[in-house]
Tab-separated table of N, CA and C in Angstrom:
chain	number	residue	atom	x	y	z
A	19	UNK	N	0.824	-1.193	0.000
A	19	UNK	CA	0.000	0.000	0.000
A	19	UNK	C	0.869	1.258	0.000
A	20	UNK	N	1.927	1.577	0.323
A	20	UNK	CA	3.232	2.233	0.716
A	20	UNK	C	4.425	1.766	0.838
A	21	UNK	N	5.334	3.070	0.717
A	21	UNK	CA	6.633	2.453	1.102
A	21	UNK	C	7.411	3.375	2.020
A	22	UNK	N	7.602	3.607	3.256
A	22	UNK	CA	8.362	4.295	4.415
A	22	UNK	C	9.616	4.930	3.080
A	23	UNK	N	10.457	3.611	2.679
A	23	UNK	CA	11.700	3.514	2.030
A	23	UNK	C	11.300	4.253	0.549
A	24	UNK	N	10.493	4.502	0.250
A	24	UNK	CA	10.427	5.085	-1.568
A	24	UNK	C	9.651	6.520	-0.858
A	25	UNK	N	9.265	6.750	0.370
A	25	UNK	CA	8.891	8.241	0.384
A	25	UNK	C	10.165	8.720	0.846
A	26	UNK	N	11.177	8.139	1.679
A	26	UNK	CA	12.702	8.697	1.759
A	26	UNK	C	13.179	9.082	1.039
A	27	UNK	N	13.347	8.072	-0.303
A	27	UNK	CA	14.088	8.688	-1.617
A	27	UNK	C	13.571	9.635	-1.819
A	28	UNK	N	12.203	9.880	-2.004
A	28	UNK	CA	11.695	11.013	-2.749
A	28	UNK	C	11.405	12.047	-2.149
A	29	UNK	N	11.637	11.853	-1.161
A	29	UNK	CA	12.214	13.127	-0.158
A	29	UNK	C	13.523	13.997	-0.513
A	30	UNK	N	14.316	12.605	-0.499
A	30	UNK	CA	16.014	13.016	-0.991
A	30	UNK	C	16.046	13.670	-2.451
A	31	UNK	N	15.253	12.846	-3.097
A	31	UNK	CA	15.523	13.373	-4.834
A	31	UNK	C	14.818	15.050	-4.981
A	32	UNK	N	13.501	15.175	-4.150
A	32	UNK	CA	13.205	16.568	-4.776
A	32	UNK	C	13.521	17.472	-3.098
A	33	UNK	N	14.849	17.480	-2.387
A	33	UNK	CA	15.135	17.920	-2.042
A	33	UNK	C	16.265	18.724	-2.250
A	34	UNK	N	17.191	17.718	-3.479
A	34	UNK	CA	18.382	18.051	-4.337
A	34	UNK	C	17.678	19.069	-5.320
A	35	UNK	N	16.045	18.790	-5.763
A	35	UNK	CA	16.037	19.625	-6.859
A	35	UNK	C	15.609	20.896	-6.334
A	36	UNK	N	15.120	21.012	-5.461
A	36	UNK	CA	15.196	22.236	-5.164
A	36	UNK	C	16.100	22.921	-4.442
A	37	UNK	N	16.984	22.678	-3.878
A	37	UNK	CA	19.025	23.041	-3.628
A	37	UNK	C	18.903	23.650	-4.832
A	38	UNK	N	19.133	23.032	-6.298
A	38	UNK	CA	19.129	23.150	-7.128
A	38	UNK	C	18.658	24.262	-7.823
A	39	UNK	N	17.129	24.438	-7.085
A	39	UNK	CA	16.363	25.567	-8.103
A	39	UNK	C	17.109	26.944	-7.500
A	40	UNK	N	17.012	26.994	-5.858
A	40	UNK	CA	17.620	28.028	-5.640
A	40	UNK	C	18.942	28.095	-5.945
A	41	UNK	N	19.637	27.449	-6.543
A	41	UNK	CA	20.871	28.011	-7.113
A	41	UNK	C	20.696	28.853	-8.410
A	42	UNK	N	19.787	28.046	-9.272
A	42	UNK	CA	19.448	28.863	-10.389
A	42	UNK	C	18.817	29.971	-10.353
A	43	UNK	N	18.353	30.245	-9.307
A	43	UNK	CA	17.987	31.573	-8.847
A	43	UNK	C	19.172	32.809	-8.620
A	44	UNK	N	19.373	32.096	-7.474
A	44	UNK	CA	20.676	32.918	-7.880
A	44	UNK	C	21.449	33.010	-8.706
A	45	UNK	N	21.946	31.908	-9.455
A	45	UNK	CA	22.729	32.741	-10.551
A	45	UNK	C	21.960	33.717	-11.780
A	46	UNK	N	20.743	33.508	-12.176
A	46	UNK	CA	19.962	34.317	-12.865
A	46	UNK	C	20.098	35.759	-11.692
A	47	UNK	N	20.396	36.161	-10.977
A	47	UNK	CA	20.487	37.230	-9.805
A	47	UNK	C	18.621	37.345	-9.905
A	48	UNK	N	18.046	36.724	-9.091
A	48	UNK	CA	16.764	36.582	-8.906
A	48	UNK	C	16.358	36.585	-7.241
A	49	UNK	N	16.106	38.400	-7.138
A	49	UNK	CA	16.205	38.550	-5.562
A	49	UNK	C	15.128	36.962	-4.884
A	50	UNK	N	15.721	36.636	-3.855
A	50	UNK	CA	15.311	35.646	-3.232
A	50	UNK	C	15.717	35.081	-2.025
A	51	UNK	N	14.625	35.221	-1.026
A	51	UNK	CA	15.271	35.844	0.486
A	51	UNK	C	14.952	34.538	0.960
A	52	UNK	N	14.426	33.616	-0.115
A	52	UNK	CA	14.538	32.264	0.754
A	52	UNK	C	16.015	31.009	0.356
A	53	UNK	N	16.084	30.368	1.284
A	53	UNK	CA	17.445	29.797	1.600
A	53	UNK	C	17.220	28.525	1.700
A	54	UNK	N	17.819	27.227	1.387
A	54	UNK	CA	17.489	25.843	2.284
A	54	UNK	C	16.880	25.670	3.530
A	55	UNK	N	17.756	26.331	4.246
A	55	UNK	CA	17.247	26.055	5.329
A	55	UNK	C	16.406	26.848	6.123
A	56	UNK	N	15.935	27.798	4.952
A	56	UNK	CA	14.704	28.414	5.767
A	56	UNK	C	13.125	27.531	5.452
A	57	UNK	N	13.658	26.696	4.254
A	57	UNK	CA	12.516	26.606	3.461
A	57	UNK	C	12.465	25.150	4.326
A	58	UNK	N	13.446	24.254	4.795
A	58	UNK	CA	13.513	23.327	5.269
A	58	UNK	C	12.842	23.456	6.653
A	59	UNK	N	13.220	24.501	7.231
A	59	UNK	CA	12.424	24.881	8.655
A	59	UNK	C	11.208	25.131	8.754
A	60	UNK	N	10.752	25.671	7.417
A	60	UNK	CA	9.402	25.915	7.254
A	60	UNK	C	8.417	24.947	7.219
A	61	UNK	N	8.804	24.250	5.952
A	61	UNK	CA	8.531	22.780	5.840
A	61	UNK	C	8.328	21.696	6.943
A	62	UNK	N	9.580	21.632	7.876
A	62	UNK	CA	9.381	20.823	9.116
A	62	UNK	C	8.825	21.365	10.293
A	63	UNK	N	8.249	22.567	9.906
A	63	UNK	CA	7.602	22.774	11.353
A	63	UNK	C	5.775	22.539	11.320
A	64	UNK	N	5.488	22.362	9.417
A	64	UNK	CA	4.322	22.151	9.188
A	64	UNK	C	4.188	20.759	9.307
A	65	UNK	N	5.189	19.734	8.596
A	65	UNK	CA	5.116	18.617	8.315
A	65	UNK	C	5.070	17.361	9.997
A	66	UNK	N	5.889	17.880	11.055
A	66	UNK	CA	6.205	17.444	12.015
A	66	UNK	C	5.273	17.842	12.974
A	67	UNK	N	4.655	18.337	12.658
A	67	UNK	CA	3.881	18.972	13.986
A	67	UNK	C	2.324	17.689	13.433
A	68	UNK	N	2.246	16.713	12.801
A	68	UNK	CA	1.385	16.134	12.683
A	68	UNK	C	1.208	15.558	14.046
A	69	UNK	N	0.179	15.060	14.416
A	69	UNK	CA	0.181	13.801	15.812
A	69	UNK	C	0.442	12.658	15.562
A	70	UNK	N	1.484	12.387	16.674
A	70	UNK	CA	2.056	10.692	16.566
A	70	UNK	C	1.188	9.851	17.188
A	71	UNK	N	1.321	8.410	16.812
A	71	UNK	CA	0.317	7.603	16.676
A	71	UNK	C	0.475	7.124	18.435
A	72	UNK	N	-0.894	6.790	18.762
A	72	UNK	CA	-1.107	5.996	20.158
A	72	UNK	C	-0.076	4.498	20.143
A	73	UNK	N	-0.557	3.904	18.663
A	73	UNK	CA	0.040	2.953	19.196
A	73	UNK	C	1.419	2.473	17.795
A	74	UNK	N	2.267	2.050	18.634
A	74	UNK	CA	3.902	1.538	17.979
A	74	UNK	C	3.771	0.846	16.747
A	75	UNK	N	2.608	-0.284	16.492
A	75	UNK	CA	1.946	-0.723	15.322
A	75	UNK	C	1.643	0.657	13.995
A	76	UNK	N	1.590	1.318	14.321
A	76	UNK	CA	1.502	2.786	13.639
A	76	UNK	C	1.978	3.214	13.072
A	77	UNK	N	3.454	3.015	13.710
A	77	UNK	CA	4.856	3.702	13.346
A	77	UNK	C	4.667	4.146	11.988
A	78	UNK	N	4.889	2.592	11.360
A	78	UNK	CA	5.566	2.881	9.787
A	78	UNK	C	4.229	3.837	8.725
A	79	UNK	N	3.477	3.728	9.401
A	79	UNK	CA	2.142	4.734	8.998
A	79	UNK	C	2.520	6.193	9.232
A	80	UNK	N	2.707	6.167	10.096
A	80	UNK	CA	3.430	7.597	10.812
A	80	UNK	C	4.351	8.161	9.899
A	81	UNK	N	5.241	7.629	9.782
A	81	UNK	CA	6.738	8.094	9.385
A	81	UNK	C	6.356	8.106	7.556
A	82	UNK	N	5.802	7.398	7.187
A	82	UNK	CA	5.488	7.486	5.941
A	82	UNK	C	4.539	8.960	5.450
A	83	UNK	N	3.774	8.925	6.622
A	83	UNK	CA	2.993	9.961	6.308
A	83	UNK	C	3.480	11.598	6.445
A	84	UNK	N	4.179	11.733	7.602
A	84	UNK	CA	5.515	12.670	7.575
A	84	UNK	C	6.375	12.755	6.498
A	85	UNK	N	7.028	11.737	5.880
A	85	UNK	CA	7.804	12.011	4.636
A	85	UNK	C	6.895	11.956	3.337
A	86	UNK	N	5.736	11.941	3.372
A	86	UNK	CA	5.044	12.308	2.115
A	86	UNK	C	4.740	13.436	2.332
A	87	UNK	N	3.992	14.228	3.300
A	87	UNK	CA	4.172	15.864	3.573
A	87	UNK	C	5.156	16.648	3.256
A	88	UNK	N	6.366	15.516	3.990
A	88	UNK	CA	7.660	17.020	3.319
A	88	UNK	C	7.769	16.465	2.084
A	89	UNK	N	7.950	15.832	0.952
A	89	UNK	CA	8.131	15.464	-0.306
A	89	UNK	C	6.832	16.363	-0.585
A	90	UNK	N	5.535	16.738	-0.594
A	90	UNK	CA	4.359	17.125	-1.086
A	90	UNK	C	4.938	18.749	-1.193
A	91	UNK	N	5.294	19.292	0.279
A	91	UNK	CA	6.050	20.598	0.100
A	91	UNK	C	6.817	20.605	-0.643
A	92	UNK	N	7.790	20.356	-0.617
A	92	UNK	CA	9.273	20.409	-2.041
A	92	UNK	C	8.832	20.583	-2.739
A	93	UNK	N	7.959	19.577	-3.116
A	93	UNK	CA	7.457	19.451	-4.523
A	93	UNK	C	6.500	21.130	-4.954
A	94	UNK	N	5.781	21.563	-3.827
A	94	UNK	CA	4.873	22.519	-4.215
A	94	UNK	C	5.927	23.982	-4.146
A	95	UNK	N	7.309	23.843	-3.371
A	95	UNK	CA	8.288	25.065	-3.653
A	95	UNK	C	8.838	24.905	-4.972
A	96	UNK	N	8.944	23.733	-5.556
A	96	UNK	CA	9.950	23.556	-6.807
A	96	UNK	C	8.818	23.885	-7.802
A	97	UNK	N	7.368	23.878	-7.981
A	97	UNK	CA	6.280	24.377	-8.639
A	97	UNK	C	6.926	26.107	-8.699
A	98	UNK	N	6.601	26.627	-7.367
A	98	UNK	CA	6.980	28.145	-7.326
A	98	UNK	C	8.427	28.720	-7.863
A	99	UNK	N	9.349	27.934	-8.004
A	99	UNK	CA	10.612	28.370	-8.181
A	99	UNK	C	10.471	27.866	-9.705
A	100	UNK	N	10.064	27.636	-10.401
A	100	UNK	CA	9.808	26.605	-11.526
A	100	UNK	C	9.192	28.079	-12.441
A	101	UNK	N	8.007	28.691	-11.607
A	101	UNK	CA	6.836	30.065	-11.951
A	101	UNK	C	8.255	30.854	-12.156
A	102	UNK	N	8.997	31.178	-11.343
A	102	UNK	CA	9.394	32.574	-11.420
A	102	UNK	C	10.308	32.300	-12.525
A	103	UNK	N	11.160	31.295	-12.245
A	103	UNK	CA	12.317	30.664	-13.422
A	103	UNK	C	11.637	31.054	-14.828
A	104	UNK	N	10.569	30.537	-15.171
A	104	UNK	CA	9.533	30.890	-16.338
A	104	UNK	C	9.419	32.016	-16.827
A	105	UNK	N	9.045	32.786	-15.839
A	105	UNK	CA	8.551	34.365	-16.179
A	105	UNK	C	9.537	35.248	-16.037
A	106	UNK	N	11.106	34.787	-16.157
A	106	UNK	CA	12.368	35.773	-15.947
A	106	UNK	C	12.561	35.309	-17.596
């Protein structure tokens, strides 16, 4: 039904791409006051603040569902960085 292990990767993969976008931001000199790790803080303070499960049977429900949130964000900053990239 899921995979804990394939929402990791895809955590990892569109976390590189957006490293990525904001680089191309900057080098296009495309004022932009957001940073990794602001966007990462942002991200984990929405994504983590979900409620953990009563019971330990849960877990891998849990943790899956946390790393599809932050993969869902990335994904919806690399949309926005994707807009502006476009319209420069």
């Amino acid at each position: 039904e899921y995979s804990t292990r394939c929402s990791i990767d895809s955590y990892r993969f569109y976390h590189n791409i957006l490293s990525q976008k904001l680089e191309k931001l900057k080098e296009k000199n495309i004022n932009n006051k957001q940073s990794i790790e602001i966007i990462d803080k942002e991200i984990n303070k929405m994504c983590l603040s979900i409620t953990e499960p009563d019971d330990h049977f849960e877990a891998e429900n849990f943790t899956f569902t946390i790393t599809k949130c932050l993969t869902e964000q990335l994904n919806k900053r690399i949309e926005k960085i994707d807009e502006i990239l476009e319209s420069r």
